[in-house]
mmCIF file with all atom_site columns, C-alpha atoms in Angstrom:
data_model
loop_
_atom_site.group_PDB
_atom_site.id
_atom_site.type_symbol
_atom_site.label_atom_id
_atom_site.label_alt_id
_atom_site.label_comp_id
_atom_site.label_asym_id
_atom_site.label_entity_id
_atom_site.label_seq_id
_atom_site.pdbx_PDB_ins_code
_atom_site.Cartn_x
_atom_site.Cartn_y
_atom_site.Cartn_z
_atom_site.occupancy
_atom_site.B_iso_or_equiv
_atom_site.pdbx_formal_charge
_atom_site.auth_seq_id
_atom_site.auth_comp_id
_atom_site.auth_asym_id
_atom_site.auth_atom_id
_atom_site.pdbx_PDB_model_num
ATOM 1   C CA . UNK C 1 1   ? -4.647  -2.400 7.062   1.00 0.00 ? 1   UNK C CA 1
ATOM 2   C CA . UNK C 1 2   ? -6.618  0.502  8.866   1.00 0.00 ? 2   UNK C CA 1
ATOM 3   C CA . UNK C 1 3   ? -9.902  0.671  9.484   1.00 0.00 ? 3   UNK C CA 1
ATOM 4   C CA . UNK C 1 4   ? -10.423 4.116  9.078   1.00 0.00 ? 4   UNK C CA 1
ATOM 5   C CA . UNK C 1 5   ? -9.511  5.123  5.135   1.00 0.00 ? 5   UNK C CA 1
ATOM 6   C CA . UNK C 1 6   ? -7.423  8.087  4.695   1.00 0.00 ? 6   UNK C CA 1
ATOM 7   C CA . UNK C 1 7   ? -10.688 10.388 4.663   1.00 0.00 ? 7   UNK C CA 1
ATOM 8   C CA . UNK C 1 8   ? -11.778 9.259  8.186   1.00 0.00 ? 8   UNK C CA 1
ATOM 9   C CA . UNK C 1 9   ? -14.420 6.829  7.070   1.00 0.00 ? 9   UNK C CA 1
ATOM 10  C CA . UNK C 1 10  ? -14.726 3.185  8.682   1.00 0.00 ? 10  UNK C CA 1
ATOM 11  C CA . UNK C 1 11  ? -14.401 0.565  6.381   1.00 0.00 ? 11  UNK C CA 1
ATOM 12  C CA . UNK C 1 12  ? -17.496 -1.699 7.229   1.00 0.00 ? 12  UNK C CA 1
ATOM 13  C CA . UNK C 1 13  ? -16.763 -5.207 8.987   1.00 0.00 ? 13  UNK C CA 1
ATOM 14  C CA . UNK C 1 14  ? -16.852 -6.968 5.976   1.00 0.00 ? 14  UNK C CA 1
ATOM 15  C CA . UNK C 1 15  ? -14.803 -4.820 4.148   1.00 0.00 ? 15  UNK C CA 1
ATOM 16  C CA . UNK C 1 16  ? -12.695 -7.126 1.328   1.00 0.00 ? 16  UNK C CA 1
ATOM 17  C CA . UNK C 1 17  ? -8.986  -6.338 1.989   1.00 0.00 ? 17  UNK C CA 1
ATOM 18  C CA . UNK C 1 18  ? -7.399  -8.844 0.050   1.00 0.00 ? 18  UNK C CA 1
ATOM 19  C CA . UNK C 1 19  ? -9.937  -7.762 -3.278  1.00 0.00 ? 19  UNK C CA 1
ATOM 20  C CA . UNK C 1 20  ? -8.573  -4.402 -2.242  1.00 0.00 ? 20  UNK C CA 1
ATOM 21  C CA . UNK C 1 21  ? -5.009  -4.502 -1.968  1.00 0.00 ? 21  UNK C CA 1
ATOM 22  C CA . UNK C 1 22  ? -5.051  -6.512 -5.385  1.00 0.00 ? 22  UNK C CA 1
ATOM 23  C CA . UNK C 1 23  ? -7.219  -3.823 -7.125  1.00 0.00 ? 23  UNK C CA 1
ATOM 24  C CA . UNK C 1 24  ? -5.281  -0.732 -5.473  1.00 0.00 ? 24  UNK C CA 1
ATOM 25  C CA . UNK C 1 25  ? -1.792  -1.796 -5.956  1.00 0.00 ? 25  UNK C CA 1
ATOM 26  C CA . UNK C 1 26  ? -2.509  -1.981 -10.108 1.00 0.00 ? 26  UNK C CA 1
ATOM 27  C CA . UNK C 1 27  ? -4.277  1.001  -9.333  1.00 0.00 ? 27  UNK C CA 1
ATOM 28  C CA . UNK C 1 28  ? -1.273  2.865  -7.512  1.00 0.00 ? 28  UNK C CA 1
ATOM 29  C CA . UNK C 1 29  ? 0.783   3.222  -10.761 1.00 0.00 ? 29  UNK C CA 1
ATOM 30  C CA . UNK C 1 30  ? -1.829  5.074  -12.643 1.00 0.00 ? 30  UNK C CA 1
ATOM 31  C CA . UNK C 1 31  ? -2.367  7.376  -9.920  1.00 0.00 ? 31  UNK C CA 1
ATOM 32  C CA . UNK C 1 32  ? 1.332   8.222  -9.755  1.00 0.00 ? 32  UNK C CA 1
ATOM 33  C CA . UNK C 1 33  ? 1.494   8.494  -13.711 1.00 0.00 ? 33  UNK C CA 1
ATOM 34  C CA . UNK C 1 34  ? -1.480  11.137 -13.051 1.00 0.00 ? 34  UNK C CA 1
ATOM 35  C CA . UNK C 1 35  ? 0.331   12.646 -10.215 1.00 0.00 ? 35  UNK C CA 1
ATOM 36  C CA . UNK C 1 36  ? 3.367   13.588 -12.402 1.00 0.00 ? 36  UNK C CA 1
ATOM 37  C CA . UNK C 1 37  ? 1.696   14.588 -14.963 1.00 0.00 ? 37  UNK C CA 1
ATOM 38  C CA . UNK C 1 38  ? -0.493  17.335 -13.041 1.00 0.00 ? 38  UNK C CA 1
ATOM 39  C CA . UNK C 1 39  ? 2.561   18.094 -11.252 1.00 0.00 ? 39  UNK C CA 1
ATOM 40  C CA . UNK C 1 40  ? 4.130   19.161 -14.702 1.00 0.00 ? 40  UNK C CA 1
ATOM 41  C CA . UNK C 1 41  ? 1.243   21.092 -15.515 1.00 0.00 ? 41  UNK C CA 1
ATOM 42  C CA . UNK C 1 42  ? 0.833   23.369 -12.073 1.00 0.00 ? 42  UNK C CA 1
ATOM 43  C CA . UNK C 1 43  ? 4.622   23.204 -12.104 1.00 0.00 ? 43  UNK C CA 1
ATOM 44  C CA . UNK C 1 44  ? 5.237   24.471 -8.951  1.00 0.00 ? 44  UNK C CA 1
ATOM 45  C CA . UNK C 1 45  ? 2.447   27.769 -9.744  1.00 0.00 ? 45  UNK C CA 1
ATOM 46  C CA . UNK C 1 46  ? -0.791  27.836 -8.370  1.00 0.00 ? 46  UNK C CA 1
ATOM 47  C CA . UNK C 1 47  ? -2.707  28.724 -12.057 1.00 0.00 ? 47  UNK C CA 1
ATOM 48  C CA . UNK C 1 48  ? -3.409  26.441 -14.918 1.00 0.00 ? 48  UNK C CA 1
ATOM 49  C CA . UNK C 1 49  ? -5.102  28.149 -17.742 1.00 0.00 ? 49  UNK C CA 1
ATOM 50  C CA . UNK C 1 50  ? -8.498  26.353 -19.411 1.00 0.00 ? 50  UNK C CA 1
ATOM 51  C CA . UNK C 1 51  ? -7.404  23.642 -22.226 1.00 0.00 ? 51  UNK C CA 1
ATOM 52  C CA . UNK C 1 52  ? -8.598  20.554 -23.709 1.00 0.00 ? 52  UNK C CA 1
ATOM 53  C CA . UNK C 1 53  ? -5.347  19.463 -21.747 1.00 0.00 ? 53  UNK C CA 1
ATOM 54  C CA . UNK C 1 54  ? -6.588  20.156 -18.485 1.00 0.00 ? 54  UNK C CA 1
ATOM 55  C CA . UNK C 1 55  ? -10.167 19.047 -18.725 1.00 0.00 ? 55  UNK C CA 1
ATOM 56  C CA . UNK C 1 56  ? -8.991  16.017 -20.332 1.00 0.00 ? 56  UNK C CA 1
ATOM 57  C CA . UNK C 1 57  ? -6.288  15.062 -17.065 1.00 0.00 ? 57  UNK C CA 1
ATOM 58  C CA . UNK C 1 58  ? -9.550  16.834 -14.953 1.00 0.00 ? 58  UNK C CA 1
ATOM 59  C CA . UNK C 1 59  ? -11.918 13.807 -16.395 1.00 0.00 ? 59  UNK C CA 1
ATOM 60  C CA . UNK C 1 60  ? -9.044  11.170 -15.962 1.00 0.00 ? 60  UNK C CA 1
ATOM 61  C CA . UNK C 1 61  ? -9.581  12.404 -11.963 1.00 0.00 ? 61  UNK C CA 1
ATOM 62  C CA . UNK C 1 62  ? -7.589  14.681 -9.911  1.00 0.00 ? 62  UNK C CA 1
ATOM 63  C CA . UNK C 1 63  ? -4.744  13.376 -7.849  1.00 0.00 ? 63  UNK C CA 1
ATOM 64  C CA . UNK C 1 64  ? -5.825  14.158 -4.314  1.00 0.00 ? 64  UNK C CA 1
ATOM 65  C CA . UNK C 1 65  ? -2.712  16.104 -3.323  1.00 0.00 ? 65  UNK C CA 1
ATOM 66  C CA . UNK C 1 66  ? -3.778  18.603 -6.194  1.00 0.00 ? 66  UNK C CA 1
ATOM 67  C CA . UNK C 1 67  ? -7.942  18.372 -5.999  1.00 0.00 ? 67  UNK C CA 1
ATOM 68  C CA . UNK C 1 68  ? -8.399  21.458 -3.594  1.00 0.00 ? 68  UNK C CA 1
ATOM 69  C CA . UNK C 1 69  ? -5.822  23.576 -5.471  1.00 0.00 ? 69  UNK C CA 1
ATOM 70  C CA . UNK C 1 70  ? -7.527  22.405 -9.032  1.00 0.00 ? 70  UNK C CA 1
ATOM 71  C CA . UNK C 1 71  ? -11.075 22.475 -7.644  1.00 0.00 ? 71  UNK C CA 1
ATOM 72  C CA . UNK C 1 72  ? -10.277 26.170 -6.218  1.00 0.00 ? 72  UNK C CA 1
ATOM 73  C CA . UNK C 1 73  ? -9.210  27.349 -9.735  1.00 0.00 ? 73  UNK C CA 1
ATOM 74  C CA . UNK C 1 74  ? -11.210 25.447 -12.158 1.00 0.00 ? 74  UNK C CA 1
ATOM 75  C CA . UNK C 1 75  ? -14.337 26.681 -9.844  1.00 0.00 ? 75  UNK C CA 1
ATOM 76  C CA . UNK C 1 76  ? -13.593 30.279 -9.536  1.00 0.00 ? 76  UNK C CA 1
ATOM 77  C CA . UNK C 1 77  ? -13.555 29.831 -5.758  1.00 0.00 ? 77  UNK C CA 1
ATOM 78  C CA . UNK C 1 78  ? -9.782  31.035 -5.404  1.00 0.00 ? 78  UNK C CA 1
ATOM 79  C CA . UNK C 1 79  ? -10.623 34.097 -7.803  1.00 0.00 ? 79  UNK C CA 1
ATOM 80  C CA . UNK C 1 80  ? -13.580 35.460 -5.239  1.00 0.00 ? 80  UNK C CA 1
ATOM 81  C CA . UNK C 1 81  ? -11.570 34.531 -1.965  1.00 0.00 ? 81  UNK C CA 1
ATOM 82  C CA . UNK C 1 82  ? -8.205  36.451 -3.043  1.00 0.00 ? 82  UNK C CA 1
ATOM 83  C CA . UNK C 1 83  ? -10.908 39.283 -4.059  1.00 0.00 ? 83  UNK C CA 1
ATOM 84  C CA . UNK C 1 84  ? -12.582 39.384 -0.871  1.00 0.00 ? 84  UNK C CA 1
ATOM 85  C CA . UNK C 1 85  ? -10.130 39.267 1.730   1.00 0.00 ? 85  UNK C CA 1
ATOM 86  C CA . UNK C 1 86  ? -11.364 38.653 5.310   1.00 0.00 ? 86  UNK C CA 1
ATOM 87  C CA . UNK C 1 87  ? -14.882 38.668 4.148   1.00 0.00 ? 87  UNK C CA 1
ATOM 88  C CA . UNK C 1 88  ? -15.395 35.034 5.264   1.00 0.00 ? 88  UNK C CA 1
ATOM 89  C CA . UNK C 1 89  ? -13.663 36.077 8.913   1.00 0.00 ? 89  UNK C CA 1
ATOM 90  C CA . UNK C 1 90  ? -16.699 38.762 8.667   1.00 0.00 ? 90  UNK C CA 1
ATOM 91  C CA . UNK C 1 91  ? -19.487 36.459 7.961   1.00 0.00 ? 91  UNK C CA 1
ATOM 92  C CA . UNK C 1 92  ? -18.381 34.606 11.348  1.00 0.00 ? 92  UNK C CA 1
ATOM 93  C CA . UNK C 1 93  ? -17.924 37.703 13.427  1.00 0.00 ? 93  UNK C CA 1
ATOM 94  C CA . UNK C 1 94  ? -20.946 39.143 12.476  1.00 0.00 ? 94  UNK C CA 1
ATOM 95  C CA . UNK C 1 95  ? -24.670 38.650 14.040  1.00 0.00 ? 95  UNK C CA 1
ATOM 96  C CA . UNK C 1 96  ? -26.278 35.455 13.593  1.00 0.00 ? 96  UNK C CA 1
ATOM 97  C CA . UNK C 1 97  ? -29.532 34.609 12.514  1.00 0.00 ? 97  UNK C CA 1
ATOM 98  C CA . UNK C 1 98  ? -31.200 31.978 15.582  1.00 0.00 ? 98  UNK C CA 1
ATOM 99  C CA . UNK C 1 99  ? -33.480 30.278 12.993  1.00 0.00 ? 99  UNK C CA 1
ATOM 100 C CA . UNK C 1 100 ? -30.363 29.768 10.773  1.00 0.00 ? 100 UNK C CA 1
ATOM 101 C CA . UNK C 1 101 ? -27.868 28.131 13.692  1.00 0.00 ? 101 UNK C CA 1
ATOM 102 C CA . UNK C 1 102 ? -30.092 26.498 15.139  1.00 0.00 ? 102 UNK C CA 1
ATOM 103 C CA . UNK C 1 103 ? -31.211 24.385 12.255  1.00 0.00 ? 103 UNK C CA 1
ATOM 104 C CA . UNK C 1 104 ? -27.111 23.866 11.463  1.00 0.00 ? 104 UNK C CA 1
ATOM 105 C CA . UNK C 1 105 ? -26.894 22.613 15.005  1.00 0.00 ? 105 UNK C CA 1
ATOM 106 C CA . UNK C 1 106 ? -29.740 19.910 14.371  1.00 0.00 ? 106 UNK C CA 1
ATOM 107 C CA . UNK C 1 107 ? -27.539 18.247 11.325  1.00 0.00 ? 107 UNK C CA 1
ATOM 108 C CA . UNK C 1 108 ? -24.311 18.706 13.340  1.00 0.00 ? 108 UNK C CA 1
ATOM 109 C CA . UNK C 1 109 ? -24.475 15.286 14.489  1.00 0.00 ? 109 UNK C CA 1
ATOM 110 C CA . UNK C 1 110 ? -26.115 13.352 11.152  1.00 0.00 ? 110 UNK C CA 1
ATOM 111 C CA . UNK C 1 111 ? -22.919 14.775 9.139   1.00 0.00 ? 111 UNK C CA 1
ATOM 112 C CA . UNK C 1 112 ? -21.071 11.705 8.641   1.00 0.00 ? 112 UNK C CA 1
ATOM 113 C CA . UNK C 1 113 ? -21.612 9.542  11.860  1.00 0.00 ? 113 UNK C CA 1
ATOM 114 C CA . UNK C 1 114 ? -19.026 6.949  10.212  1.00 0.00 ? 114 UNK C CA 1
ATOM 115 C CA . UNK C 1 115 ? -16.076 9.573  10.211  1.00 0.00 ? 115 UNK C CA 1
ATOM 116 C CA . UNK C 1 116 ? -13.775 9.703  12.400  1.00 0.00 ? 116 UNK C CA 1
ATOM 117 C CA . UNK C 1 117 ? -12.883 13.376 12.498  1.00 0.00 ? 117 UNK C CA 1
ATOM 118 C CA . UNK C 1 118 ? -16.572 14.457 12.709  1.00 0.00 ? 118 UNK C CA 1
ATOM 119 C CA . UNK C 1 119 ? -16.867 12.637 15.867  1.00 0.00 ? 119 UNK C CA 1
ATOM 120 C CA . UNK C 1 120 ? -17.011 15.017 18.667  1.00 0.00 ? 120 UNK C CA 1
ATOM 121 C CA . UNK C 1 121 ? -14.718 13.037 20.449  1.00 0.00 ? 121 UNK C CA 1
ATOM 122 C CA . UNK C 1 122 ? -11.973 13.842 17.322  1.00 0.00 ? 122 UNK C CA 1
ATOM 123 C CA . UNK C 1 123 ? -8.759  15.628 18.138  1.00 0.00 ? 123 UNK C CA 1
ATOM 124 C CA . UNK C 1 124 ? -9.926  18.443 16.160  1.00 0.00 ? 124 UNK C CA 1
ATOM 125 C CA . UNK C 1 125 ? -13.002 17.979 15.345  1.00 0.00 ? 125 UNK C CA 1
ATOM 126 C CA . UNK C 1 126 ? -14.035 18.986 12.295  1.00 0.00 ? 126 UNK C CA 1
ATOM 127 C CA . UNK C 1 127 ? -18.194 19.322 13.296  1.00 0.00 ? 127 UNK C CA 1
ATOM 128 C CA . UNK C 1 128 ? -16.778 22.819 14.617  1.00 0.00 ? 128 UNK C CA 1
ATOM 129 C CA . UNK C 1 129 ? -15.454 23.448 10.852  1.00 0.00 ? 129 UNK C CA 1
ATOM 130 C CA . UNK C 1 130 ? -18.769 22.642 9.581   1.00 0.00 ? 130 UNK C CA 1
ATOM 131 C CA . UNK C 1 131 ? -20.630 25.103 11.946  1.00 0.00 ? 131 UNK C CA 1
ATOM 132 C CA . UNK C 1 132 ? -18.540 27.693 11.111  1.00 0.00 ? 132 UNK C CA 1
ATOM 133 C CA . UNK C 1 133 ? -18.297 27.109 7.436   1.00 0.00 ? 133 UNK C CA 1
ATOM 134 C CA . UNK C 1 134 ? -22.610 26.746 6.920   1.00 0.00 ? 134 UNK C CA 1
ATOM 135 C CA . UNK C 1 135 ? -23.105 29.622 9.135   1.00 0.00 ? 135 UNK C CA 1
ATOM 136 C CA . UNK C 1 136 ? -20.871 31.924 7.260   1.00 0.00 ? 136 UNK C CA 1
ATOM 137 C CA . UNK C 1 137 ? -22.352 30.501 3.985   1.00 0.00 ? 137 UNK C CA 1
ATOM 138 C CA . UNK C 1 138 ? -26.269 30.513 5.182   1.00 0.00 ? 138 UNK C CA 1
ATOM 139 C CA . UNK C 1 139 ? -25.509 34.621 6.484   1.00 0.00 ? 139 UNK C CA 1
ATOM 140 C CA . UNK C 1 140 ? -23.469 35.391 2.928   1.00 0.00 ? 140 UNK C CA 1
ATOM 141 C CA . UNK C 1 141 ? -26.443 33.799 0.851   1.00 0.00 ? 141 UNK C CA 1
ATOM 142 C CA . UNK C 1 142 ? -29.430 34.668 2.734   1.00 0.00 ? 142 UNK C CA 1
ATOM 143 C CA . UNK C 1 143 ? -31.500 33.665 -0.217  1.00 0.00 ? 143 UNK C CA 1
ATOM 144 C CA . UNK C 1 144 ? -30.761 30.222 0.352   1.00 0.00 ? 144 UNK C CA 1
ATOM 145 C CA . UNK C 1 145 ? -29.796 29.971 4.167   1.00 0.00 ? 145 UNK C CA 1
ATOM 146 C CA . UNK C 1 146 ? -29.221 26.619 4.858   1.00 0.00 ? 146 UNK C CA 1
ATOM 147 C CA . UNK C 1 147 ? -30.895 23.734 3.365   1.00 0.00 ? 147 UNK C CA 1
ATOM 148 C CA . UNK C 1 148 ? -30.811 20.275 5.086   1.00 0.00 ? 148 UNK C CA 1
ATOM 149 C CA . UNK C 1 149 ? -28.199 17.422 2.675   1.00 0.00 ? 149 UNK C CA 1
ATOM 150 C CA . UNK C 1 150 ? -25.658 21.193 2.484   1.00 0.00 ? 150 UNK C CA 1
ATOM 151 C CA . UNK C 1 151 ? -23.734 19.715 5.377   1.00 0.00 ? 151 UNK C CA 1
ATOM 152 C CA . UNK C 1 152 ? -22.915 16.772 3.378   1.00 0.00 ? 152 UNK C CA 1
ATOM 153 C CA . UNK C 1 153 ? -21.316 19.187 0.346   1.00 0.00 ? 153 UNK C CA 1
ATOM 154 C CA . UNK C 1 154 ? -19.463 21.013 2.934   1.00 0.00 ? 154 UNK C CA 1
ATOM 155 C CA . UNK C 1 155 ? -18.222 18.589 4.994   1.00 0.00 ? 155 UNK C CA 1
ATOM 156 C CA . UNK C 1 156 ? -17.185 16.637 2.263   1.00 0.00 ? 156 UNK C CA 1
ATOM 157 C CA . UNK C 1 157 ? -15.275 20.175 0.712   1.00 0.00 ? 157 UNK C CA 1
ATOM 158 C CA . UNK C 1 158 ? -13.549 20.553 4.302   1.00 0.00 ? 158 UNK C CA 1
ATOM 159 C CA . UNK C 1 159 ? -12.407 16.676 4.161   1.00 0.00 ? 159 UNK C CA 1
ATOM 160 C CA . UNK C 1 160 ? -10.848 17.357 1.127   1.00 0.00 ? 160 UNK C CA 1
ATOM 161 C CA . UNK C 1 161 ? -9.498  20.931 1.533   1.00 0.00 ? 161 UNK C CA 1
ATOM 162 C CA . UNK C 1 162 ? -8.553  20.701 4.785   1.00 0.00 ? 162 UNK C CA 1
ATOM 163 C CA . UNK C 1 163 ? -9.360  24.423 5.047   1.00 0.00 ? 163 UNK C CA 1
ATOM 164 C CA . UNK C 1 164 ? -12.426 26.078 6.360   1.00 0.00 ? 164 UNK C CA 1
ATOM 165 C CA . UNK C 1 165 ? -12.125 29.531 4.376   1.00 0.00 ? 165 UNK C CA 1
ATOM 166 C CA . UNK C 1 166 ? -11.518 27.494 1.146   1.00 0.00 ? 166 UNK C CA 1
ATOM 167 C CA . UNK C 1 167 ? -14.393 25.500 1.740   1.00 0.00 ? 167 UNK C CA 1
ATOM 168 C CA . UNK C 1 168 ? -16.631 28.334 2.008   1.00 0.00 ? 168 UNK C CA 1
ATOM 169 C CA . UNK C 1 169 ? -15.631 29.505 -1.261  1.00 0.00 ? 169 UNK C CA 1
ATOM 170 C CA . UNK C 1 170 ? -16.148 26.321 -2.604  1.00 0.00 ? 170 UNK C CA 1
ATOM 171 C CA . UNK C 1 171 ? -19.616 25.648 -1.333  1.00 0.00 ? 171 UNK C CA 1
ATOM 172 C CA . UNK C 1 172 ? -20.100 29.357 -2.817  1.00 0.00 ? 172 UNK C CA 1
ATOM 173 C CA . UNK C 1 173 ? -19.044 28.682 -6.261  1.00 0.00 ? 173 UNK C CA 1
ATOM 174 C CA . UNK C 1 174 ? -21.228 25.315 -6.166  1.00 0.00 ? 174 UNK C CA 1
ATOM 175 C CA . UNK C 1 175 ? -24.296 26.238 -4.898  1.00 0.00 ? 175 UNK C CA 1
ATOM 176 C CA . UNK C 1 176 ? -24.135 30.090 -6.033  1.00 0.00 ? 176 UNK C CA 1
ATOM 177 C CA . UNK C 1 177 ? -22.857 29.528 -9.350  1.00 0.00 ? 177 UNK C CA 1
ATOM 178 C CA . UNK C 1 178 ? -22.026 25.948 -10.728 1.00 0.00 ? 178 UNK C CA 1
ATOM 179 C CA . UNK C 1 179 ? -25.183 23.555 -10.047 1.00 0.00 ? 179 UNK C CA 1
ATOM 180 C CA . UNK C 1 180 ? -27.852 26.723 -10.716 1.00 0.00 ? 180 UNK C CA 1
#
């Protein structure tokens, strides 16, 4: 078994393998029933319409080879990006606010010191990901800047999307319009 689970996290020292590989291989099948099943749904297309289908499989959980497609749609995140294209590009080019990076730059290093990929020894690292997406985020809502615990959200968002422009959107449609 690795150390390091398949989001870059350490598994502590005492970490239970045996409980583990009892508990995931049960576990495997219903996450491959799931699997197939949202695969029938998206069915190759990158839509799904609202239906008491979809939030139903949505509480049941979100195979992870689907959550950043679902989580784009079902947010409205993959709405604004295909409506604003290059505007996240823009944010980054743009002039940046001192007060704003420099209070990024102090949580750089707290964002997830048991990850493997935000380590800045990490082949990428992804702390350059995070910069990039909080600045863009803190200059496109100026009313909220950056608040310290938002690296957490957005690190977490790249982990899982894999994609800095997409997590943008996402932390947009979260903190802009979802948990106000």
């Amino acid at each position: 078994f690795c150390r390091v689970d398949p989001y870059g996290f350490e598994r502590p020292e005492d970490f239970d393998y045996a409980s583990y590989e009892a508990f995931f291989s049960r576990y495997l099948v219903v996450l491959t029933r799931r699997a197939i099943k949202w695969s029938k749904l998206l069915k190759g297309n990158n839509r799904i319409q609202k239906s008491l289908k979809v939030k139903r499989y949505v509480r049941k959980g979100i195979p992870n080879e689907h959550r950043a497609l679902i989580w784009m749609i079902v947010s409205g995140a993959q709405t604004n990006m295909e409506q604003n294209p290059g505007y996240y590009h823009r944010l980054l080019e743009g002039e940046k606010n001192d007060k704003l990076v420099e209070a990024i730059k102090t949580d750089m290093n707290r964002t997830f010191p048991d990850n493997v990929k935000f380590r800045k020894t990490a082949d990428p690292c992804l702390q350059h990901t995070l910069y990039n997406v909080l600045v863009a985020y803190g200059h496109h809502n100026k009313a909220v800047g950056y608040c310290q615990g938002m690296n957490f959200i957005a690190g977490y968002l790249i982990l899982i999307t894999k994609n800095e422009e997409e997590s943008f959107w996402l932390l947009d449609a979260l903190i802009g319009r979802i948990l106000p």
